[in-house]
Short mmCIF file of C-alpha atoms in Angstrom, two decimals:
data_model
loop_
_atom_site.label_atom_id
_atom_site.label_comp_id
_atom_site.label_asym_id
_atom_site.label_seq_id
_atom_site.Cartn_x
_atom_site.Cartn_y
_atom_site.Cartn_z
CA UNK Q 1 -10.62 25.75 -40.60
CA UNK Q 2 -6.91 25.86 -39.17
CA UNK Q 3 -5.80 23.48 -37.00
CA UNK Q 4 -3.08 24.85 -34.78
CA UNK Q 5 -0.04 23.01 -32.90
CA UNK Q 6 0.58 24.05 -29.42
CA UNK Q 7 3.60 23.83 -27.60
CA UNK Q 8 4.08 23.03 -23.61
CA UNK Q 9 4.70 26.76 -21.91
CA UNK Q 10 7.82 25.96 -20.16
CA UNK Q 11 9.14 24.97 -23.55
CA UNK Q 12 10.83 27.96 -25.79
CA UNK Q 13 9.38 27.15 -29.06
CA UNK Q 14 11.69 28.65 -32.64
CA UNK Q 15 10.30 27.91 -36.33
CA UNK Q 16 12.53 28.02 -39.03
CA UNK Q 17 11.60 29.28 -42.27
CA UNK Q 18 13.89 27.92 -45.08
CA UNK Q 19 16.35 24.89 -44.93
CA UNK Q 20 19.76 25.68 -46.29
CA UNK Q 21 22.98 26.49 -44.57
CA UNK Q 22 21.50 29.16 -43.02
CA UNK Q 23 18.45 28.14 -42.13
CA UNK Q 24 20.23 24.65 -41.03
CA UNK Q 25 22.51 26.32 -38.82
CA UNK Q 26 20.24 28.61 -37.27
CA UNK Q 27 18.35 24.97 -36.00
CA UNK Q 28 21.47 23.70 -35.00
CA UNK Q 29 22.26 26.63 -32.91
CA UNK Q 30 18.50 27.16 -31.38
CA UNK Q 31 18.70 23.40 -30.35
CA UNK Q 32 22.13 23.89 -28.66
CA UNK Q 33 20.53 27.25 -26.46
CA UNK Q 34 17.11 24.46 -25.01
CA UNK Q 35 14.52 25.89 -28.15
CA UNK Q 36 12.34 23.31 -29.51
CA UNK Q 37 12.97 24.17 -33.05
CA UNK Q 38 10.57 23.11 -36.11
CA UNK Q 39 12.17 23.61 -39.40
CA UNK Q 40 10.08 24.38 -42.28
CA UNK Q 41 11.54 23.88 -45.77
CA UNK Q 42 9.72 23.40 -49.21
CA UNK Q 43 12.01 20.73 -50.77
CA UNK Q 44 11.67 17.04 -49.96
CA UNK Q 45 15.48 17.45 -48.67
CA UNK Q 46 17.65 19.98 -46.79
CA UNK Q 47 19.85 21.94 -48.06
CA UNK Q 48 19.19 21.76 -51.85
CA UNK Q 49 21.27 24.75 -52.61
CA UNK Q 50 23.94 23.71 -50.68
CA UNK Q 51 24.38 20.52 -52.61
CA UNK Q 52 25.10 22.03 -55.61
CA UNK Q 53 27.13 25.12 -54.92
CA UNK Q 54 30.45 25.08 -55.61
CA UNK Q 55 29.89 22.87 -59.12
CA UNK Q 56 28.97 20.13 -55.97
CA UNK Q 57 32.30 20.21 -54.31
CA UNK Q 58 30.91 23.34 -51.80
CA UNK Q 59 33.07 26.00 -51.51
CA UNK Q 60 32.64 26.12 -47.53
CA UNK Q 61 34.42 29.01 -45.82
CA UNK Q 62 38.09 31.33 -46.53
CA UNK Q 63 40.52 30.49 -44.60
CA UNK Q 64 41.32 33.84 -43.50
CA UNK Q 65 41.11 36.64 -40.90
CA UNK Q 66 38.23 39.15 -40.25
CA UNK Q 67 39.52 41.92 -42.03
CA UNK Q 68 40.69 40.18 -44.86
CA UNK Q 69 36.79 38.64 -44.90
CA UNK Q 70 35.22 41.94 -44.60
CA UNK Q 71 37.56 43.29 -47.49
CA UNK Q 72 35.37 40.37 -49.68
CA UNK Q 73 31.91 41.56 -48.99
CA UNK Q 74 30.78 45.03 -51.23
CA UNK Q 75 27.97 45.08 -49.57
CA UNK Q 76 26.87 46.19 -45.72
CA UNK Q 77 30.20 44.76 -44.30
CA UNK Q 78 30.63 46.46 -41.21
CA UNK Q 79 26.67 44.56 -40.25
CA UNK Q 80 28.44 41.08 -40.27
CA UNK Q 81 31.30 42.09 -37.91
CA UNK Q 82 29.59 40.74 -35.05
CA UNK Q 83 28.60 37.62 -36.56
CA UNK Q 84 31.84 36.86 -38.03
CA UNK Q 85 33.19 37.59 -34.72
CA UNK Q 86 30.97 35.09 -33.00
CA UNK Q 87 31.06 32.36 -35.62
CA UNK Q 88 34.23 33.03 -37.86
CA UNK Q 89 36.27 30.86 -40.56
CA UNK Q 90 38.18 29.27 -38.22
CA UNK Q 91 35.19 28.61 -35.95
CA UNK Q 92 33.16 26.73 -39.32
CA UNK Q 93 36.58 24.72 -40.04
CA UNK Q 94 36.20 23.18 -36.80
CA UNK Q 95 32.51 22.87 -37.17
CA UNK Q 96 32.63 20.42 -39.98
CA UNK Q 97 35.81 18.27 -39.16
CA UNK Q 98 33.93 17.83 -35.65
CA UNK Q 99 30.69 16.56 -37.88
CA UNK Q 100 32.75 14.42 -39.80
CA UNK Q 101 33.81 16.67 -43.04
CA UNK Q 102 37.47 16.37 -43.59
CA UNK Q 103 38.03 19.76 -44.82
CA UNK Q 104 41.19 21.00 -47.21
CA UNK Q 105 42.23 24.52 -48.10
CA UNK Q 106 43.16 25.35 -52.06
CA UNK Q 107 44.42 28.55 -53.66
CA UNK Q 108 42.93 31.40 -52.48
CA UNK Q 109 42.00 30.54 -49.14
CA UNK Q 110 39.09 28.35 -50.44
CA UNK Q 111 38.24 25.58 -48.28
CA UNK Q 112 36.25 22.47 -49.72
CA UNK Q 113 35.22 18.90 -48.33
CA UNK Q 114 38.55 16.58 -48.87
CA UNK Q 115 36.19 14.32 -50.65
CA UNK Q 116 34.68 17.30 -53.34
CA UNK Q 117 31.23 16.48 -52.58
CA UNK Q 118 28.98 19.10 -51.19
CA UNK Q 119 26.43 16.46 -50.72
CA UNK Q 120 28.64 15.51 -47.57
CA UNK Q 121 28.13 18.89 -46.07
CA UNK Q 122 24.52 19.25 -46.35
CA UNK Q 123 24.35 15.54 -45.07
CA UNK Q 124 26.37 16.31 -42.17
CA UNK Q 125 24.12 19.34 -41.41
CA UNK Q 126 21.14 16.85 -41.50
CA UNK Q 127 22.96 14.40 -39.19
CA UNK Q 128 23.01 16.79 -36.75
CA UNK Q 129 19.32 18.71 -37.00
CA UNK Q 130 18.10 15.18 -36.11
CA UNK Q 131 20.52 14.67 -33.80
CA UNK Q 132 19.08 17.72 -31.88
CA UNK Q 133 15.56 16.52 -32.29
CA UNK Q 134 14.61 19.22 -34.50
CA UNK Q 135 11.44 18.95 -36.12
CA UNK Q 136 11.52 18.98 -40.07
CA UNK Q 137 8.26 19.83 -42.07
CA UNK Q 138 8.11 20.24 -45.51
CA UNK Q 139 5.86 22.18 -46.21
CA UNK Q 140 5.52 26.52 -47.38
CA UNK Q 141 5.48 29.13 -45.28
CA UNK Q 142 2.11 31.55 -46.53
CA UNK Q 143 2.05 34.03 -43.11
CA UNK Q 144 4.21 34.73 -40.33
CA UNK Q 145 1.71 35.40 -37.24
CA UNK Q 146 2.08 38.67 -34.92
CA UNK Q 147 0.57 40.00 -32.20
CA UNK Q 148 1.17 43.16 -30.38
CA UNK Q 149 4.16 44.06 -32.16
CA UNK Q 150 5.92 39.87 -31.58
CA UNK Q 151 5.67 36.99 -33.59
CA UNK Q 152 3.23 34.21 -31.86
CA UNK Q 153 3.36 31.44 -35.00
CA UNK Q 154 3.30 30.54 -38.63
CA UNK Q 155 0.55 29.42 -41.06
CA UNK Q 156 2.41 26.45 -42.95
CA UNK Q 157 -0.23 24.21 -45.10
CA UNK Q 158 -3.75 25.36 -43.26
CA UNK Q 159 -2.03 24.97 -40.00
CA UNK Q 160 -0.82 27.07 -37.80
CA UNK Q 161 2.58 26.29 -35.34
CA UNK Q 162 2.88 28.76 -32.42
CA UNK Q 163 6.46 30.00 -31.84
CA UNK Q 164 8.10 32.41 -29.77
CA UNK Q 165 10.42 33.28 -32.39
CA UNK Q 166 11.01 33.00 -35.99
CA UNK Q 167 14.09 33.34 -37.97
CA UNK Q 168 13.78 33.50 -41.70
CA UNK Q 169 16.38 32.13 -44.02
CA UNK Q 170 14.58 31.69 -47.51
CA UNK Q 171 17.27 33.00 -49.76
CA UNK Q 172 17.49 35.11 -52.26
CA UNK Q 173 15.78 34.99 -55.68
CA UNK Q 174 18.80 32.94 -57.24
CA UNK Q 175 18.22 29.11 -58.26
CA UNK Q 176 14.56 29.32 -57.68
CA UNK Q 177 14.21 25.68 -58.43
CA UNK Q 178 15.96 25.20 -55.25
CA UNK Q 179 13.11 27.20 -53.34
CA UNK Q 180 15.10 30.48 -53.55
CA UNK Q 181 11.88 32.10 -54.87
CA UNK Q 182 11.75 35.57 -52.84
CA UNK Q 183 9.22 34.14 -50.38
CA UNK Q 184 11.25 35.73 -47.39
CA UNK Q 185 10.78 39.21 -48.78
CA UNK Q 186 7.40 38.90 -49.09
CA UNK Q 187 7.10 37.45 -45.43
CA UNK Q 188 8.94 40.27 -44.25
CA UNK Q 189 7.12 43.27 -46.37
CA UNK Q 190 3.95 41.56 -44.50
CA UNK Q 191 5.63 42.35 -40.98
CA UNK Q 192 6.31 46.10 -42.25
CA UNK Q 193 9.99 45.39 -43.44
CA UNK Q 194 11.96 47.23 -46.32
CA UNK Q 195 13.60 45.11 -49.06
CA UNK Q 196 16.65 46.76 -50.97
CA UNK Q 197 15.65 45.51 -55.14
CA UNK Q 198 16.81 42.29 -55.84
CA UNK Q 199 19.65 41.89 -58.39
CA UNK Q 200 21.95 39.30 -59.83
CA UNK Q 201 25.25 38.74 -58.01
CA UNK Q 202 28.09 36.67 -59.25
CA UNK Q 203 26.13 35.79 -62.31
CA UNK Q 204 27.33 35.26 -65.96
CA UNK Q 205 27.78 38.59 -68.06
CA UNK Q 206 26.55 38.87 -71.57
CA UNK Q 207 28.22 40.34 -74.22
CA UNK Q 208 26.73 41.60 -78.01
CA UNK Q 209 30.10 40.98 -79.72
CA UNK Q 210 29.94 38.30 -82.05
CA UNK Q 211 33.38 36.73 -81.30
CA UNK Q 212 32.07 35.07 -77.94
CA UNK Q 213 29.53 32.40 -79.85
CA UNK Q 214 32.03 31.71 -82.43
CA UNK Q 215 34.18 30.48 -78.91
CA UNK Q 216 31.24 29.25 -77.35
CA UNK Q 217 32.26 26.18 -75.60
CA UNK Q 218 35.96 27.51 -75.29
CA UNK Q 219 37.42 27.62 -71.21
CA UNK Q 220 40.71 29.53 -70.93
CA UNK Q 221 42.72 29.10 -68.01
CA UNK Q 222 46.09 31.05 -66.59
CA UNK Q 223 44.62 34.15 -68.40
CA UNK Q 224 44.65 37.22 -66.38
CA UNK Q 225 40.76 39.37 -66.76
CA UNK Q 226 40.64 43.14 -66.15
CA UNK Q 227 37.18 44.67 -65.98
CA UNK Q 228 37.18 48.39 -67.08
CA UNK Q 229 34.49 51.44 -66.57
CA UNK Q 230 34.78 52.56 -70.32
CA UNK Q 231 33.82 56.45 -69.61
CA UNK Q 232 36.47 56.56 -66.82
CA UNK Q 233 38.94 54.31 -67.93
CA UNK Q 234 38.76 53.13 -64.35
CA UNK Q 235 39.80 49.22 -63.85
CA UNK Q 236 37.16 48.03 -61.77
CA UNK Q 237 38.44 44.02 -61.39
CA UNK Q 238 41.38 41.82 -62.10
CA UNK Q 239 41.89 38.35 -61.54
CA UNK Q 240 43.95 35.35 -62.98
CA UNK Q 241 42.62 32.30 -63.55
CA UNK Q 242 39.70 30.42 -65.37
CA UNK Q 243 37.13 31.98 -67.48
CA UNK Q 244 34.85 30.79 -70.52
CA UNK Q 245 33.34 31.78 -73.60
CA UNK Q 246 29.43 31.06 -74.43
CA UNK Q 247 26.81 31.95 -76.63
CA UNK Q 248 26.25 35.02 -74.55
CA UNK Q 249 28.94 35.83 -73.45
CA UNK Q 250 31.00 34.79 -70.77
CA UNK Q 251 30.59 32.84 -67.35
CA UNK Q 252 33.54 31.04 -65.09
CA UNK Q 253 35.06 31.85 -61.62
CA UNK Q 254 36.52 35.23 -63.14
CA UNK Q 255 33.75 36.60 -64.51
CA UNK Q 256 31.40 35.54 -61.73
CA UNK Q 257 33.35 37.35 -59.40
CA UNK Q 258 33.54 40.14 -61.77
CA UNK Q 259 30.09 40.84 -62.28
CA UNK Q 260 30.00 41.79 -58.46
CA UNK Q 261 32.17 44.82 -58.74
CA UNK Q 262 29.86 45.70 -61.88
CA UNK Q 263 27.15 48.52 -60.48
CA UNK Q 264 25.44 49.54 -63.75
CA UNK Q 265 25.29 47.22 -66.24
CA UNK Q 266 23.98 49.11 -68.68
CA UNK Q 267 25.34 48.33 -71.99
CA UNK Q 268 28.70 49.95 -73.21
CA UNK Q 269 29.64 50.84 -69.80
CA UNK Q 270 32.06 48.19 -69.12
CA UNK Q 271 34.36 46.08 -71.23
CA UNK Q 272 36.50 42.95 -70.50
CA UNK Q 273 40.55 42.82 -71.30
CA UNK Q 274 41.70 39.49 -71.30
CA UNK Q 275 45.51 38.97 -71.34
CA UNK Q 276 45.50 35.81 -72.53
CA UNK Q 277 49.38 35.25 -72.33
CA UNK Q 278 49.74 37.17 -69.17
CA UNK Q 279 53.36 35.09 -68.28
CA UNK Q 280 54.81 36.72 -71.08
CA UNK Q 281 55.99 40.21 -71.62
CA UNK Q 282 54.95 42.10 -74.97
CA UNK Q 283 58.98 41.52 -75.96
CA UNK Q 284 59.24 37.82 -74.82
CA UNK Q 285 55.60 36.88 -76.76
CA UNK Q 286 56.72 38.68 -80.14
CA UNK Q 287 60.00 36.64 -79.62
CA UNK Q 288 57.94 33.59 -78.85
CA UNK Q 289 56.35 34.36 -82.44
CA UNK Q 290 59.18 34.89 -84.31
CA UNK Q 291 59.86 31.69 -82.74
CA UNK Q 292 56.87 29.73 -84.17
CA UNK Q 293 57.04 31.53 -87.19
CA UNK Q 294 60.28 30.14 -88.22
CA UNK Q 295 59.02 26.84 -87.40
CA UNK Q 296 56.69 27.42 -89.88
CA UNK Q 297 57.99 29.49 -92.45
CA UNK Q 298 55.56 28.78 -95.61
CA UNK Q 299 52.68 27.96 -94.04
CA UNK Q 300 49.72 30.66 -94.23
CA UNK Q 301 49.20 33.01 -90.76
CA UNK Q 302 45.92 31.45 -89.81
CA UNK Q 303 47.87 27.85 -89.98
CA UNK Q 304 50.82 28.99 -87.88
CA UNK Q 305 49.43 29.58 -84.87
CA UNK Q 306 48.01 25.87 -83.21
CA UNK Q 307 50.90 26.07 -80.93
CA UNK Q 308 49.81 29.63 -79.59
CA UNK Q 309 46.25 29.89 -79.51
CA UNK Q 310 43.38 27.55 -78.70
CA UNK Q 311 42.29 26.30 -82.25
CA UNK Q 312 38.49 28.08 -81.34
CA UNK Q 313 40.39 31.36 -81.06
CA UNK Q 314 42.50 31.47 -84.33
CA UNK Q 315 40.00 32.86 -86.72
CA UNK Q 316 38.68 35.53 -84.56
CA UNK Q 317 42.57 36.63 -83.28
CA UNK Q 318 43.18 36.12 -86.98
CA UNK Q 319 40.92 39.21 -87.94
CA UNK Q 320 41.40 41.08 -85.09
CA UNK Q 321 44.94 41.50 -86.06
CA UNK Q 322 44.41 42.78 -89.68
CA UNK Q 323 46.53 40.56 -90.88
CA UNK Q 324 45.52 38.59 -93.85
CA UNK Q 325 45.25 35.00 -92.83
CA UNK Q 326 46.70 33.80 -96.12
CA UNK Q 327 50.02 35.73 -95.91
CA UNK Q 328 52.76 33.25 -95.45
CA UNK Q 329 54.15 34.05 -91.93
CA UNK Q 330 57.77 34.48 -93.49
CA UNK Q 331 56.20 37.94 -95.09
CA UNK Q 332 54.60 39.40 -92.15
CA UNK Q 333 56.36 42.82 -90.98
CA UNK Q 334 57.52 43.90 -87.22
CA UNK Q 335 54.13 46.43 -87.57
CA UNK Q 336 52.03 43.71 -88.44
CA UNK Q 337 53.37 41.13 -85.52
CA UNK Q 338 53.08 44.10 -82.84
CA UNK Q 339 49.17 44.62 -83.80
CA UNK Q 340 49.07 40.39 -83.15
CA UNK Q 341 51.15 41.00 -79.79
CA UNK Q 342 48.77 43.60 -78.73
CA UNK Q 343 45.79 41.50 -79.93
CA UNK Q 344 46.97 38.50 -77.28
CA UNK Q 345 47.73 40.37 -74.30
CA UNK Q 346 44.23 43.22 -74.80
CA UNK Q 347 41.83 40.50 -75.76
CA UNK Q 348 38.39 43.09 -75.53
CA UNK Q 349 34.83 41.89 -75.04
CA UNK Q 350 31.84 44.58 -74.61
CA UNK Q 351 30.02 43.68 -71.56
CA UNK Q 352 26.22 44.45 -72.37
CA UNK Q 353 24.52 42.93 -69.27
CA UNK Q 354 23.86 40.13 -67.07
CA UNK Q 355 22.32 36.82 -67.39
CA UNK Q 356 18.69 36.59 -65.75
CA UNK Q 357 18.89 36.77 -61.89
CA UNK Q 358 17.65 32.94 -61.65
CA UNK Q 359 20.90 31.85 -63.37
CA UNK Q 360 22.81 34.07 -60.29
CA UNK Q 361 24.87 32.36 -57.65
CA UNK Q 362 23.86 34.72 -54.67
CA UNK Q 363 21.04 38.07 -54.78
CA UNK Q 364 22.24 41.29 -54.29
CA UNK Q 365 19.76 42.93 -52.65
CA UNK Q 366 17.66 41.93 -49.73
CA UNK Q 367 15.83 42.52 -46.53
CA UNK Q 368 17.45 46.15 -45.30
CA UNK Q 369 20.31 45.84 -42.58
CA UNK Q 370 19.08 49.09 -41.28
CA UNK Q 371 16.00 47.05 -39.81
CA UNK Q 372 18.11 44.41 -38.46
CA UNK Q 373 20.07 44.37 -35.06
CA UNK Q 374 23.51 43.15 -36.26
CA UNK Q 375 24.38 41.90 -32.75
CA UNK Q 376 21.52 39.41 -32.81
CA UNK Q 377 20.15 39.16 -35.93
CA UNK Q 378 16.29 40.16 -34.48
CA UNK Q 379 13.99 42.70 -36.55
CA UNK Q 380 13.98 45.92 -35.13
CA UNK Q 381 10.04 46.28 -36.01
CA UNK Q 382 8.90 42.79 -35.05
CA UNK Q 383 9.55 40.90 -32.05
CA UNK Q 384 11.04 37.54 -31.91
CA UNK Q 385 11.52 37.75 -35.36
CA UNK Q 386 14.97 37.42 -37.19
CA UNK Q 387 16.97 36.81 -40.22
CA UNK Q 388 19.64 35.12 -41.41
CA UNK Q 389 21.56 34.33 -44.75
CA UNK Q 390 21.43 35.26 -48.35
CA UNK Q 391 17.66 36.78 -47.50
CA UNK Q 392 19.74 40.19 -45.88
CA UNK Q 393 20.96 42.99 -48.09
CA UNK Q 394 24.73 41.31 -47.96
CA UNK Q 395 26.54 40.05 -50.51
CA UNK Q 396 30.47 38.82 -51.09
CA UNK Q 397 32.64 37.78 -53.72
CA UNK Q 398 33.25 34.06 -54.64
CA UNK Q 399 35.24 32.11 -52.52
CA UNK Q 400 33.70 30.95 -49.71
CA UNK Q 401 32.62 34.46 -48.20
CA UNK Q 402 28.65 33.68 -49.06
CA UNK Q 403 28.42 30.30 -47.44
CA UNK Q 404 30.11 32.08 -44.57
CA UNK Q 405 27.82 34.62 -44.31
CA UNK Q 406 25.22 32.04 -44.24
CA UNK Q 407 26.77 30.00 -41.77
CA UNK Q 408 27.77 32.78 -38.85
CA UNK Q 409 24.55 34.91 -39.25
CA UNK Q 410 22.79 31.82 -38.78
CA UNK Q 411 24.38 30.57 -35.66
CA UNK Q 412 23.79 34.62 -34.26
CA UNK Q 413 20.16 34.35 -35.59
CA UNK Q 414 19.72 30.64 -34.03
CA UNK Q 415 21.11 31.50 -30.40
CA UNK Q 416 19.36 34.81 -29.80
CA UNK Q 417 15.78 33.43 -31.24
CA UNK Q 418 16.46 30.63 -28.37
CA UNK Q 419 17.81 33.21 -25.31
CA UNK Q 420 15.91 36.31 -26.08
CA UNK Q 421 12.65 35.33 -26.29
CA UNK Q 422 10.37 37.95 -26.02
CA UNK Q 423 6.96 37.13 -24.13
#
């Protein structure tokens, strides 16, 4: 039999479901409005996402306005503009230095913990939950209680904890081992609630070409990426900056953010162009060959070019080019050095899919926005229910834009599930 855990009626009473940034902040923010807030997370500690996003320095927020935000999320942006108005970039900035997180801004807006450890922001967010005297269970979640068309509880480990409201911020499906397991969208499919399919976001792309595991292990950086739609010719992505090679394919910053802008992955349908000399002109690189070449003048082709090319590279640039690796480089024609020049700066890799969703940064996919009041976060079929996070049908590009997401749909989620309580 269930035992049950009642709360004083004069007391507004919000449960938590899930303890990441969202889920975190929503507590934070129901604490702040006079809600007694339980949290209810599955992991022994808060916030075990957090701590490792970012390669564990946390990519927090973008330093940059609403529109320019909005511009970063491909999916359901115009539902986050009043959260990002309540609870924007600037406003999360301000949130952490104020909890102790010296915060710094790098290239492209990206703002990160001066000390690179996200284990500082997810600690800070724990300072504070217990600051507020919210109540932190771990335990699962099995059955979100309603009655009459509201929310009176949750069943959490054979017992059940009455609440006025409950805000749900499990996640996606990416790093289950973190308790991102899809739990929310079952939850919410129990409370009559449409989920858009789950699908990997800003996840590693494979590729069938050989070439990639003969690099495997190889990171390029100051390359430039373009990502092209091979029936329409239409580029898709482009970026400069760090990518790597693996024996799948290929994963990094780029090609993370790529995959977002990929819709079907289906193979052949998109290929890769990697410029890998992107400073250079076609005329200034074949001049910067000539240039190495006469450095080298009777050595073999495949031995002239350490000063060029990443040593893991060589062989396969070697036999893309045609060119017979044992020609000595003081025999090699104009024709032959404009098929290596084109070879450097159109670098292609076949794109054949992605890597499983659990190896995803973020879910595309989710509960759907079109159930969701955008001005409070509350169901629009349940009553004192709400959602917050990476468990919506939203979804950005790297950079920050996620964790924001997280972050100001929580605090919307948290302060309404305190305010408008629905008895």
């Amino acid at each position: 039999m269930m035992s049950m855990t009642n709360h004083t009626a004069d007391t507004r009473s919000v449960v938590i479901v899930g303890g990441g940034a969202a889920g975190m902040m929503a507590a934070i923010a129901a604490a702040d409005n006079g809600a007694a807030v339980t949290l209810i997370d599955k992991n022994e500690r808060l916030g075990k996402k957090l701590r490792i996003t970012g390669k564990g320095r946390c990519n927090v927020t973008n330093d940059c306005q609403l529109n320019e935000f909005l511009n970063n999320v491909p999916t359901n942006p115009k539902f986050l503009y009043a959260a990002l108005s309540r609870f924007d970039s600037a406003d999360t900035m301000e949130f952490f230095e104020g909890a102790g997180v010296p915060l710094k801004v790098e290239r492209g807006k990206r703002v990160f913990p001066v000390s690179d450890k996200a284990w500082d922001v997810a600690e800070a967010m724990v300072r504070l939950c217990r600051k507020k005297n919210v109540k932190i269970i771990k335990g699962r979640v099995s059955r979100i209680l309603a009655e009459g068309g509201a929310v009176c509880g949750v069943v959490c480990g054979g017992e059940i904890i009455n609440a006025d409201a409950v805000v749900i911020c499990t996640g996606g499906k990416s790093y289950p081992l973190t308790g991102s397991d899809g739990d929310g969208y079952r939850l919410a499919a129990e409370l009559g609630h449409d989920t858009v399919a789950p699908t990997p976001s800003l996840v590693p792309l494979t590729s069938r070409s050989g070439d990639c595991a003969k690099m495997q292990g190889l990171s390029l950086k100051n390359v430039a990426l373009s990502v092209y739609h091979t029936d329409s010719g239409k580029r898709v992505y482009e970026d400069f900056g760090e990518m790597m090679f693996t024996h799948f394919g290929m994963t990094g910053p780029m090609i993370l953010s790529a995959s977002a802008h990929i819709k079907d992955v289906s193979s052949g349908k998109y290929e890769a162009l990697i410029d890998l000399k992107p400073a250079l002109d076609e005329k200034t690189l074949d001049a910067r060959i000539l240039s190495d070449f006469a450095k080298n003048t009777n050595k073999d082709f495949v031995n002239s070019l350490d000063a060029l090319l990443p040593q893991k590279m060589i062989e396969v640039v070697v036999r893309r080019s045609g060119i017979d690796g044992r020609k000595k480089v003081n025999s090699i024609t104009k024709e032959e050095r404009r098929a290596l020049v084109e070879v450097i700066k159109n670098f292609r890799v076949p794109i054949s899919g992605f890597r499983p969703i659990d190896e995803a940064i973020i879910t595309k996919g989710g509960i759907s926005v079109k159930q969701i009041d955008p001005k409070t976060m509350r169901s629009k079929l349940c009553a004192g229910l709400y959602f917050a996070g990476e468990v919506i049908d939203v979804d950005a590009y790297t950079g920050g834009f996620n964790l924001q997401i997280a972050f100001s749909t929580g605090i919307l989620a948290g302060e309404n599930a305190a305010i408008n309580i629905e008895k």
